mmCIF file with all atom_site columns, C-alpha atoms in Angstrom:
data_model
loop_
_atom_site.group_PDB
_atom_site.id
_atom_site.type_symbol
_atom_site.label_atom_id
_atom_site.label_alt_id
_atom_site.label_comp_id
_atom_site.label_asym_id
_atom_site.label_entity_id
_atom_site.label_seq_id
_atom_site.pdbx_PDB_ins_code
_atom_site.Cartn_x
_atom_site.Cartn_y
_atom_site.Cartn_z
_atom_site.occupancy
_atom_site.B_iso_or_equiv
_atom_site.pdbx_formal_charge
_atom_site.auth_seq_id
_atom_site.auth_comp_id
_atom_site.auth_asym_id
_atom_site.auth_atom_id
_atom_site.pdbx_PDB_model_num
ATOM 1   C CA . MET A 1 1   ? 28.105 145.324 -158.996 1.00 45.00 ? 1   MET A CA 1
ATOM 2   C CA . ALA A 1 2   ? 27.483 148.032 -161.619 1.00 48.00 ? 2   ALA A CA 1
ATOM 3   C CA . ASN A 1 3   ? 26.661 151.533 -160.411 1.00 50.00 ? 3   ASN A CA 1
ATOM 4   C CA . ARG A 1 4   ? 24.361 154.083 -162.059 1.00 50.00 ? 4   ARG A CA 1
ATOM 5   C CA . TYR A 1 5   ? 27.141 155.030 -164.492 1.00 47.00 ? 5   TYR A CA 1
ATOM 6   C CA . GLY A 1 6   ? 27.406 151.429 -165.734 1.00 48.00 ? 6   GLY A CA 1
ATOM 7   C CA . LYS A 1 7   ? 30.863 151.043 -164.201 1.00 46.00 ? 7   LYS A CA 1
ATOM 8   C CA . VAL A 1 8   ? 31.747 148.103 -161.978 1.00 44.00 ? 8   VAL A CA 1
ATOM 9   C CA . GLU A 1 9   ? 32.706 149.501 -158.582 1.00 48.00 ? 9   GLU A CA 1
ATOM 10  C CA . THR A 1 10  ? 36.139 148.748 -157.194 1.00 48.00 ? 10  THR A CA 1
ATOM 11  C CA . MET A 1 11  ? 35.904 147.039 -153.854 1.00 48.00 ? 11  MET A CA 1
ATOM 12  C CA . VAL A 1 12  ? 38.344 147.893 -151.076 1.00 47.00 ? 12  VAL A CA 1
ATOM 13  C CA . ASP A 1 13  ? 39.494 145.043 -148.833 1.00 46.00 ? 13  ASP A CA 1
ATOM 14  C CA . THR A 1 14  ? 38.140 145.967 -145.427 1.00 43.00 ? 14  THR A CA 1
ATOM 15  C CA . SER A 1 15  ? 38.793 142.657 -143.678 1.00 43.00 ? 15  SER A CA 1
ATOM 16  C CA . GLN A 1 16  ? 41.451 144.191 -141.414 1.00 41.00 ? 16  GLN A CA 1
ATOM 17  C CA . ASP A 1 17  ? 40.234 147.772 -141.182 1.00 53.00 ? 17  ASP A CA 1
ATOM 18  C CA . GLU A 1 18  ? 36.818 149.019 -140.217 1.00 90.00 ? 18  GLU A CA 1
ATOM 19  C CA . ILE A 1 19  ? 35.424 151.592 -142.643 1.00 94.00 ? 19  ILE A CA 1
ATOM 20  C CA . GLU A 1 20  ? 35.270 155.127 -141.242 1.00 93.00 ? 20  GLU A CA 1
ATOM 21  C CA . ASP A 1 21  ? 31.852 156.541 -142.172 1.00 93.00 ? 21  ASP A CA 1
ATOM 22  C CA . LEU A 1 22  ? 32.572 160.240 -142.683 1.00 92.00 ? 22  LEU A CA 1
ATOM 23  C CA . ALA A 1 23  ? 28.926 161.332 -142.505 1.00 89.00 ? 23  ALA A CA 1
ATOM 24  C CA . SER A 1 24  ? 28.553 159.676 -139.075 1.00 90.00 ? 24  SER A CA 1
ATOM 25  C CA . THR A 1 25  ? 31.855 161.180 -137.966 1.00 89.00 ? 25  THR A CA 1
ATOM 26  C CA . ALA A 1 26  ? 30.669 164.662 -138.991 1.00 86.00 ? 26  ALA A CA 1
ATOM 27  C CA . LEU A 1 27  ? 27.334 164.201 -137.180 1.00 87.00 ? 27  LEU A CA 1
ATOM 28  C CA . ALA A 1 28  ? 29.206 163.143 -134.044 1.00 89.00 ? 28  ALA A CA 1
ATOM 29  C CA . GLY A 1 29  ? 31.312 166.310 -134.307 1.00 87.00 ? 29  GLY A CA 1
ATOM 30  C CA . ARG A 1 30  ? 34.642 164.518 -134.261 1.00 88.00 ? 30  ARG A CA 1
ATOM 31  C CA . ARG A 1 31  ? 37.629 164.461 -136.558 1.00 88.00 ? 31  ARG A CA 1
ATOM 32  C CA . PRO A 1 32  ? 38.009 161.311 -138.720 1.00 91.00 ? 32  PRO A CA 1
ATOM 33  C CA . ARG A 1 33  ? 40.867 158.929 -138.054 1.00 92.00 ? 33  ARG A CA 1
ATOM 34  C CA . GLU A 1 34  ? 44.142 159.395 -139.915 1.00 92.00 ? 34  GLU A CA 1
ATOM 35  C CA . HIS A 1 35  ? 43.895 156.326 -142.176 1.00 91.00 ? 35  HIS A CA 1
ATOM 36  C CA . GLY A 1 36  ? 41.230 154.881 -144.457 1.00 89.00 ? 36  GLY A CA 1
ATOM 37  C CA . PRO A 1 37  ? 39.221 153.311 -145.764 1.00 95.00 ? 37  PRO A CA 1
ATOM 38  C CA . TYR A 1 38  ? 36.502 155.955 -145.612 1.00 95.00 ? 38  TYR A CA 1
ATOM 39  C CA . ARG A 1 39  ? 32.846 155.888 -146.634 1.00 95.00 ? 39  ARG A CA 1
ATOM 40  C CA . VAL A 1 40  ? 31.906 159.030 -148.571 1.00 96.00 ? 40  VAL A CA 1
ATOM 41  C CA . LEU A 1 41  ? 28.707 160.025 -150.320 1.00 96.00 ? 41  LEU A CA 1
ATOM 42  C CA . PHE A 1 42  ? 28.427 160.772 -154.032 1.00 96.00 ? 42  PHE A CA 1
ATOM 43  C CA . GLY A 1 43  ? 25.425 162.753 -155.189 1.00 93.00 ? 43  GLY A CA 1
ATOM 44  C CA . ASN A 1 44  ? 23.967 163.837 -158.484 1.00 90.00 ? 44  ASN A CA 1
ATOM 45  C CA . GLU A 1 45  ? 22.253 167.034 -159.684 1.00 87.00 ? 45  GLU A CA 1
ATOM 46  C CA . GLU A 1 46  ? 19.150 166.108 -157.664 1.00 85.00 ? 46  GLU A CA 1
ATOM 47  C CA . LEU A 1 47  ? 21.222 165.699 -154.483 1.00 87.00 ? 47  LEU A CA 1
ATOM 48  C CA . ALA A 1 48  ? 20.424 161.969 -154.402 1.00 90.00 ? 48  ALA A CA 1
ATOM 49  C CA . TYR A 1 49  ? 23.381 160.370 -152.626 1.00 93.00 ? 49  TYR A CA 1
ATOM 50  C CA . ARG A 1 50  ? 24.882 156.891 -152.592 1.00 95.00 ? 50  ARG A CA 1
ATOM 51  C CA . PRO A 1 51  ? 27.850 155.627 -150.548 1.00 96.00 ? 51  PRO A CA 1
ATOM 52  C CA . ALA A 1 52  ? 31.268 154.619 -151.868 1.00 96.00 ? 52  ALA A CA 1
ATOM 53  C CA . ILE A 1 53  ? 34.554 153.594 -150.275 1.00 95.00 ? 53  ILE A CA 1
ATOM 54  C CA . ILE A 1 54  ? 37.794 155.578 -150.669 1.00 95.00 ? 54  ILE A CA 1
ATOM 55  C CA . ALA A 1 55  ? 41.053 154.158 -149.289 1.00 94.00 ? 55  ALA A CA 1
ATOM 56  C CA . ASP A 1 56  ? 43.253 157.250 -149.694 1.00 95.00 ? 56  ASP A CA 1
ATOM 57  C CA . PRO A 1 57  ? 42.822 159.960 -147.013 1.00 95.00 ? 57  PRO A CA 1
ATOM 58  C CA . VAL A 1 58  ? 43.860 162.644 -149.529 1.00 96.00 ? 58  VAL A CA 1
ATOM 59  C CA . PRO A 1 59  ? 42.297 161.617 -152.861 1.00 96.00 ? 59  PRO A CA 1
ATOM 60  C CA . THR A 1 60  ? 42.541 163.551 -156.101 1.00 96.00 ? 60  THR A CA 1
ATOM 61  C CA . GLY A 1 61  ? 39.537 164.634 -158.102 1.00 95.00 ? 61  GLY A CA 1
ATOM 62  C CA . GLN A 1 62  ? 40.422 161.814 -160.506 1.00 95.00 ? 62  GLN A CA 1
ATOM 63  C CA . GLN A 1 63  ? 40.346 159.232 -157.702 1.00 96.00 ? 63  GLN A CA 1
ATOM 64  C CA . LEU A 1 64  ? 36.941 160.520 -156.635 1.00 96.00 ? 64  LEU A CA 1
ATOM 65  C CA . LEU A 1 65  ? 35.606 160.305 -160.199 1.00 96.00 ? 65  LEU A CA 1
ATOM 66  C CA . ASP A 1 66  ? 36.972 156.747 -160.438 1.00 95.00 ? 66  ASP A CA 1
ATOM 67  C CA . ALA A 1 67  ? 35.337 155.760 -157.128 1.00 95.00 ? 67  ALA A CA 1
ATOM 68  C CA . ALA A 1 68  ? 32.052 157.232 -158.361 1.00 95.00 ? 68  ALA A CA 1
ATOM 69  C CA . GLY A 1 69  ? 32.349 155.282 -161.617 1.00 93.00 ? 69  GLY A CA 1
ATOM 70  C CA . ALA A 1 70  ? 32.239 158.522 -163.627 1.00 93.00 ? 70  ALA A CA 1
ATOM 71  C CA . HIS A 1 71  ? 33.933 157.585 -166.887 1.00 91.00 ? 71  HIS A CA 1
ATOM 72  C CA . PRO A 1 72  ? 35.329 159.023 -168.998 1.00 91.00 ? 72  PRO A CA 1
ATOM 73  C CA . ALA A 1 73  ? 36.564 161.496 -166.417 1.00 88.00 ? 73  ALA A CA 1
ATOM 74  C CA . SER A 1 74  ? 36.984 164.210 -169.056 1.00 89.00 ? 74  SER A CA 1
ATOM 75  C CA . GLU A 1 75  ? 33.186 164.312 -169.414 1.00 92.00 ? 75  GLU A CA 1
ATOM 76  C CA . HIS A 1 76  ? 32.535 164.700 -165.672 1.00 93.00 ? 76  HIS A CA 1
ATOM 77  C CA . SER A 1 77  ? 33.171 167.203 -162.947 1.00 93.00 ? 77  SER A CA 1
ATOM 78  C CA . VAL A 1 78  ? 33.341 166.695 -159.207 1.00 94.00 ? 78  VAL A CA 1
ATOM 79  C CA . PHE A 1 79  ? 32.323 169.190 -156.534 1.00 92.00 ? 79  PHE A CA 1
ATOM 80  C CA . GLN A 1 80  ? 32.952 168.935 -152.825 1.00 93.00 ? 80  GLN A CA 1
ATOM 81  C CA . LEU A 1 81  ? 30.076 169.970 -150.560 1.00 88.00 ? 81  LEU A CA 1
ATOM 82  C CA . LEU A 1 82  ? 31.646 172.106 -147.835 1.00 83.00 ? 82  LEU A CA 1
ATOM 83  C CA . SER A 1 83  ? 30.414 172.195 -144.242 1.00 79.00 ? 83  SER A CA 1
ATOM 84  C CA . ASN A 1 84  ? 29.001 175.716 -144.832 1.00 77.00 ? 84  ASN A CA 1
ATOM 85  C CA . GLY A 1 85  ? 26.775 174.341 -147.631 1.00 77.00 ? 85  GLY A CA 1
ATOM 86  C CA . LEU A 1 86  ? 28.784 175.833 -150.486 1.00 80.00 ? 86  LEU A CA 1
ATOM 87  C CA . LEU A 1 87  ? 30.271 173.801 -153.328 1.00 85.00 ? 87  LEU A CA 1
ATOM 88  C CA . GLU A 1 88  ? 33.881 173.776 -154.447 1.00 88.00 ? 88  GLU A CA 1
ATOM 89  C CA . GLY A 1 89  ? 34.990 172.259 -157.734 1.00 89.00 ? 89  GLY A CA 1
ATOM 90  C CA . LEU A 1 90  ? 37.954 169.877 -157.758 1.00 92.00 ? 90  LEU A CA 1
ATOM 91  C CA . ARG A 1 91  ? 40.226 169.510 -160.775 1.00 92.00 ? 91  ARG A CA 1
ATOM 92  C CA . PRO A 1 92  ? 41.298 165.928 -161.609 1.00 93.00 ? 92  PRO A CA 1
ATOM 93  C CA . ASP A 1 93  ? 44.807 166.608 -160.245 1.00 95.00 ? 93  ASP A CA 1
ATOM 94  C CA . GLU A 1 94  ? 43.618 168.566 -157.174 1.00 95.00 ? 94  GLU A CA 1
ATOM 95  C CA . THR A 1 95  ? 43.414 166.856 -153.786 1.00 96.00 ? 95  THR A CA 1
ATOM 96  C CA . THR A 1 96  ? 41.081 167.093 -150.811 1.00 95.00 ? 96  THR A CA 1
ATOM 97  C CA . ASP A 1 97  ? 41.771 165.864 -147.295 1.00 94.00 ? 97  ASP A CA 1
ATOM 98  C CA . LEU A 1 98  ? 39.017 163.526 -146.107 1.00 94.00 ? 98  LEU A CA 1
ATOM 99  C CA . ARG A 1 99  ? 40.354 163.820 -142.556 1.00 92.00 ? 99  ARG A CA 1
ATOM 100 C CA . GLU A 1 100 ? 39.073 167.390 -142.337 1.00 87.00 ? 100 GLU A CA 1
ATOM 101 C CA . ARG A 1 101 ? 35.770 167.558 -140.507 1.00 76.00 ? 101 ARG A CA 1
ATOM 102 C CA . GLY A 1 102 ? 32.766 168.032 -142.787 1.00 78.00 ? 102 GLY A CA 1
ATOM 103 C CA . ILE A 1 103 ? 34.333 166.613 -145.971 1.00 82.00 ? 103 ILE A CA 1
ATOM 104 C CA . GLU A 1 104 ? 32.079 163.668 -146.692 1.00 89.00 ? 104 GLU A CA 1
ATOM 105 C CA . LYS A 1 105 ? 29.840 164.590 -149.630 1.00 92.00 ? 105 LYS A CA 1
ATOM 106 C CA . PHE A 1 106 ? 30.661 165.108 -153.290 1.00 95.00 ? 106 PHE A CA 1
ATOM 107 C CA . LEU A 1 107 ? 28.521 165.894 -156.321 1.00 93.00 ? 107 LEU A CA 1
ATOM 108 C CA . ILE A 1 108 ? 29.316 164.359 -159.702 1.00 95.00 ? 108 ILE A CA 1
ATOM 109 C CA . PHE A 1 109 ? 28.039 165.965 -162.907 1.00 93.00 ? 109 PHE A CA 1
ATOM 110 C CA . ARG A 1 110 ? 28.295 164.801 -166.496 1.00 92.00 ? 110 ARG A CA 1
ATOM 111 C CA . ASN A 1 111 ? 29.392 168.186 -167.793 1.00 86.00 ? 111 ASN A CA 1
ATOM 112 C CA . ASP A 1 112 ? 32.623 169.837 -168.877 1.00 77.00 ? 112 ASP A CA 1
ATOM 113 C CA . ARG A 1 113 ? 31.954 173.205 -167.222 1.00 81.00 ? 113 ARG A CA 1
ATOM 114 C CA . SER A 1 114 ? 30.423 174.798 -164.189 1.00 87.00 ? 114 SER A CA 1
ATOM 115 C CA . LEU A 1 115 ? 27.825 177.539 -163.954 1.00 92.00 ? 115 LEU A CA 1
ATOM 116 C CA . ARG A 1 116 ? 27.422 180.124 -161.221 1.00 93.00 ? 116 ARG A CA 1
ATOM 117 C CA . PHE A 1 117 ? 24.331 181.338 -159.424 1.00 96.00 ? 117 PHE A CA 1
ATOM 118 C CA . GLU A 1 118 ? 23.536 183.231 -156.260 1.00 97.00 ? 118 GLU A CA 1
ATOM 119 C CA . LEU A 1 119 ? 21.215 181.872 -153.581 1.00 97.00 ? 119 LEU A CA 1
ATOM 120 C CA . ASP A 1 120 ? 20.280 183.942 -150.535 1.00 97.00 ? 120 ASP A CA 1
ATOM 121 C CA . GLY A 1 121 ? 23.324 186.141 -151.126 1.00 95.00 ? 121 GLY A CA 1
ATOM 122 C CA . ARG A 1 122 ? 25.811 183.248 -151.394 1.00 94.00 ? 122 ARG A CA 1
ATOM 123 C CA . GLN A 1 123 ? 27.662 182.371 -154.603 1.00 93.00 ? 123 GLN A CA 1
ATOM 124 C CA . PHE A 1 124 ? 27.431 178.751 -155.815 1.00 92.00 ? 124 PHE A CA 1
ATOM 125 C CA . GLU A 1 125 ? 29.076 176.842 -158.649 1.00 90.00 ? 125 GLU A CA 1
ATOM 126 C CA . TRP A 1 126 ? 26.982 174.086 -160.201 1.00 93.00 ? 126 TRP A CA 1
ATOM 127 C CA . GLY A 1 127 ? 28.043 171.365 -162.610 1.00 91.00 ? 127 GLY A CA 1
ATOM 128 C CA . GLY A 1 128 ? 24.685 170.906 -164.300 1.00 90.00 ? 128 GLY A CA 1
ATOM 129 C CA . THR A 1 129 ? 22.835 173.067 -166.790 1.00 91.00 ? 129 THR A CA 1
ATOM 130 C CA . PHE A 1 130 ? 19.565 172.819 -164.861 1.00 93.00 ? 130 PHE A CA 1
ATOM 131 C CA . ILE A 1 131 ? 18.654 173.012 -161.187 1.00 94.00 ? 131 ILE A CA 1
ATOM 132 C CA . SER A 1 132 ? 15.292 172.342 -159.514 1.00 94.00 ? 132 SER A CA 1
ATOM 133 C CA . GLY A 1 133 ? 13.466 174.414 -156.948 1.00 95.00 ? 133 GLY A CA 1
ATOM 134 C CA . ARG A 1 134 ? 13.731 171.548 -154.443 1.00 95.00 ? 134 ARG A CA 1
ATOM 135 C CA . THR A 1 135 ? 17.506 171.364 -154.945 1.00 94.00 ? 135 THR A CA 1
ATOM 136 C CA . LEU A 1 136 ? 17.792 175.112 -154.402 1.00 96.00 ? 136 LEU A CA 1
ATOM 137 C CA . LYS A 1 137 ? 15.894 174.748 -151.111 1.00 95.00 ? 137 LYS A CA 1
ATOM 138 C CA . SER A 1 138 ? 18.209 171.919 -150.061 1.00 92.00 ? 138 SER A CA 1
ATOM 139 C CA . LEU A 1 139 ? 21.286 173.987 -150.848 1.00 93.00 ? 139 LEU A CA 1
ATOM 140 C CA . ALA A 1 140 ? 19.801 176.911 -148.889 1.00 95.00 ? 140 ALA A CA 1
ATOM 141 C CA . GLY A 1 141 ? 19.196 174.614 -145.914 1.00 92.00 ? 141 GLY A CA 1
ATOM 142 C CA . VAL A 1 142 ? 15.563 175.624 -145.495 1.00 95.00 ? 142 VAL A CA 1
ATOM 143 C CA . ASP A 1 143 ? 12.474 173.556 -144.694 1.00 94.00 ? 143 ASP A CA 1
ATOM 144 C CA . PRO A 1 144 ? 11.053 172.675 -148.126 1.00 93.00 ? 144 PRO A CA 1
ATOM 145 C CA . GLN A 1 145 ? 7.508  172.500 -146.733 1.00 93.00 ? 145 GLN A CA 1
ATOM 146 C CA . THR A 1 146 ? 7.363  176.053 -145.384 1.00 95.00 ? 146 THR A CA 1
ATOM 147 C CA . TYR A 1 147 ? 9.832  177.883 -147.638 1.00 97.00 ? 147 TYR A CA 1
ATOM 148 C CA . GLY A 1 148 ? 9.587  178.847 -151.269 1.00 97.00 ? 148 GLY A CA 1
ATOM 149 C CA . VAL A 1 149 ? 12.286 179.875 -153.705 1.00 98.00 ? 149 VAL A CA 1
ATOM 150 C CA . TRP A 1 150 ? 12.131 182.711 -156.253 1.00 98.00 ? 150 TRP A CA 1
ATOM 151 C CA . LEU A 1 151 ? 14.219 183.817 -159.206 1.00 97.00 ? 151 LEU A CA 1
ATOM 152 C CA . GLU A 1 152 ? 14.911 187.554 -159.154 1.00 96.00 ? 152 GLU A CA 1
ATOM 153 C CA . VAL A 1 153 ? 13.698 189.225 -162.337 1.00 93.00 ? 153 VAL A CA 1
ATOM 154 C CA . ARG A 1 154 ? 14.898 192.784 -162.907 1.00 90.00 ? 154 ARG A CA 1
ATOM 155 C CA . GLY A 1 155 ? 12.134 195.193 -163.844 1.00 93.00 ? 155 GLY A CA 1
ATOM 156 C CA . ALA A 1 156 ? 9.371  192.615 -163.264 1.00 93.00 ? 156 ALA A CA 1
ATOM 157 C CA . ASP A 1 157 ? 7.844  190.456 -160.552 1.00 95.00 ? 157 ASP A CA 1
ATOM 158 C CA . ASP A 1 158 ? 10.176 187.826 -159.147 1.00 96.00 ? 158 ASP A CA 1
ATOM 159 C CA . ARG A 1 159 ? 9.281  184.369 -160.412 1.00 96.00 ? 159 ARG A CA 1
ATOM 160 C CA . PRO A 1 160 ? 8.413  181.590 -157.937 1.00 97.00 ? 160 PRO A CA 1
ATOM 161 C CA . ILE A 1 161 ? 10.172 178.297 -158.684 1.00 97.00 ? 161 ILE A CA 1
ATOM 162 C CA . GLY A 1 162 ? 8.255  175.095 -157.935 1.00 95.00 ? 162 GLY A CA 1
ATOM 163 C CA . ASP A 1 163 ? 9.972  172.118 -156.322 1.00 94.00 ? 163 ASP A CA 1
ATOM 164 C CA . SER A 1 164 ? 10.005 170.092 -159.551 1.00 93.00 ? 164 SER A CA 1
ATOM 165 C CA . GLU A 1 165 ? 10.536 173.066 -161.858 1.00 94.00 ? 165 GLU A CA 1
ATOM 166 C CA . MET A 1 166 ? 13.902 173.084 -163.624 1.00 94.00 ? 166 MET A CA 1
ATOM 167 C CA . VAL A 1 167 ? 15.679 176.414 -164.131 1.00 94.00 ? 167 VAL A CA 1
ATOM 168 C CA . ASP A 1 168 ? 18.187 176.728 -166.970 1.00 93.00 ? 168 ASP A CA 1
ATOM 169 C CA . LEU A 1 169 ? 21.428 178.127 -165.541 1.00 94.00 ? 169 LEU A CA 1
ATOM 170 C CA . ALA A 1 170 ? 23.045 178.410 -168.970 1.00 90.00 ? 170 ALA A CA 1
ATOM 171 C CA . ALA A 1 171 ? 21.200 181.625 -169.777 1.00 84.00 ? 171 ALA A CA 1
ATOM 172 C CA . ARG A 1 172 ? 23.333 184.751 -170.051 1.00 85.00 ? 172 ARG A CA 1
ATOM 173 C CA . GLY A 1 173 ? 24.357 186.226 -166.700 1.00 89.00 ? 173 GLY A CA 1
ATOM 174 C CA . VAL A 1 174 ? 24.265 184.944 -163.143 1.00 94.00 ? 174 VAL A CA 1
ATOM 175 C CA . GLU A 1 175 ? 20.868 183.885 -161.821 1.00 96.00 ? 175 GLU A CA 1
ATOM 176 C CA . HIS A 1 176 ? 19.891 185.285 -158.419 1.00 97.00 ? 176 HIS A CA 1
ATOM 177 C CA . PHE A 1 177 ? 17.576 183.193 -156.228 1.00 98.00 ? 177 PHE A CA 1
ATOM 178 C CA . PHE A 1 178 ? 16.193 183.816 -152.772 1.00 98.00 ? 178 PHE A CA 1
ATOM 179 C CA . THR A 1 179 ? 14.129 181.814 -150.310 1.00 98.00 ? 179 THR A CA 1
ATOM 180 C CA . GLY A 1 180 ? 11.363 182.889 -147.959 1.00 96.00 ? 180 GLY A CA 1
ATOM 181 C CA . ILE A 1 181 ? 8.524  181.529 -145.878 1.00 95.00 ? 181 ILE A CA 1
ATOM 182 C CA . VAL A 1 182 ? 5.390  180.891 -147.930 1.00 90.00 ? 182 VAL A CA 1
ATOM 183 C CA . GLN A 1 183 ? 3.099  179.564 -145.197 1.00 66.00 ? 183 GLN A CA 1
ATOM 184 C CA . THR A 1 184 ? 2.341  181.379 -141.974 1.00 63.00 ? 184 THR A CA 1
ATOM 185 C CA . THR A 1 185 ? 0.316  180.376 -138.959 1.00 62.00 ? 185 THR A CA 1
ATOM 186 C CA . GLU A 1 186 ? -0.618 183.939 -138.091 1.00 62.00 ? 186 GLU A CA 1
ATOM 187 C CA . GLY A 1 187 ? -4.325 184.608 -138.054 1.00 55.00 ? 187 GLY A CA 1
#
């Protein structure tokens, strides 16, 4: 079956081994088993995720790109979503241990570089040129219905960013965003 990148996904023979779903393992608060295969989640710049199977418990960035169908690998970057909500880029020859608790989600970008921004005082690396207000809220871990997100503007009013609004991260300097409650029930 072809994935969203047009690549036919490699199937792992799971007839003798049950697949360890790493997202379920993380939710249960337990450490994954020592051997694969493992079900991981690959997301895009909109944080839309889809599952894939990885046999190796310590895959390289290249193996992850292959499993995601991101070809050619030189035109893609892979980021690991850490349990604290931050992102960490993986080089093609760098490994990650899927047996560590909270290592179950990866973001794949069609880009040859990463851009930095700050959100609620935390530094993030991002593989895309643009990011939406809704994605910023997701990364901040806030309720998107009651929280808003703003771009700090020096010497002027901070600019609110709508959920579907795309902010260009390629502008000069590091963008600084913050979230806050926009709706109150106080009377």
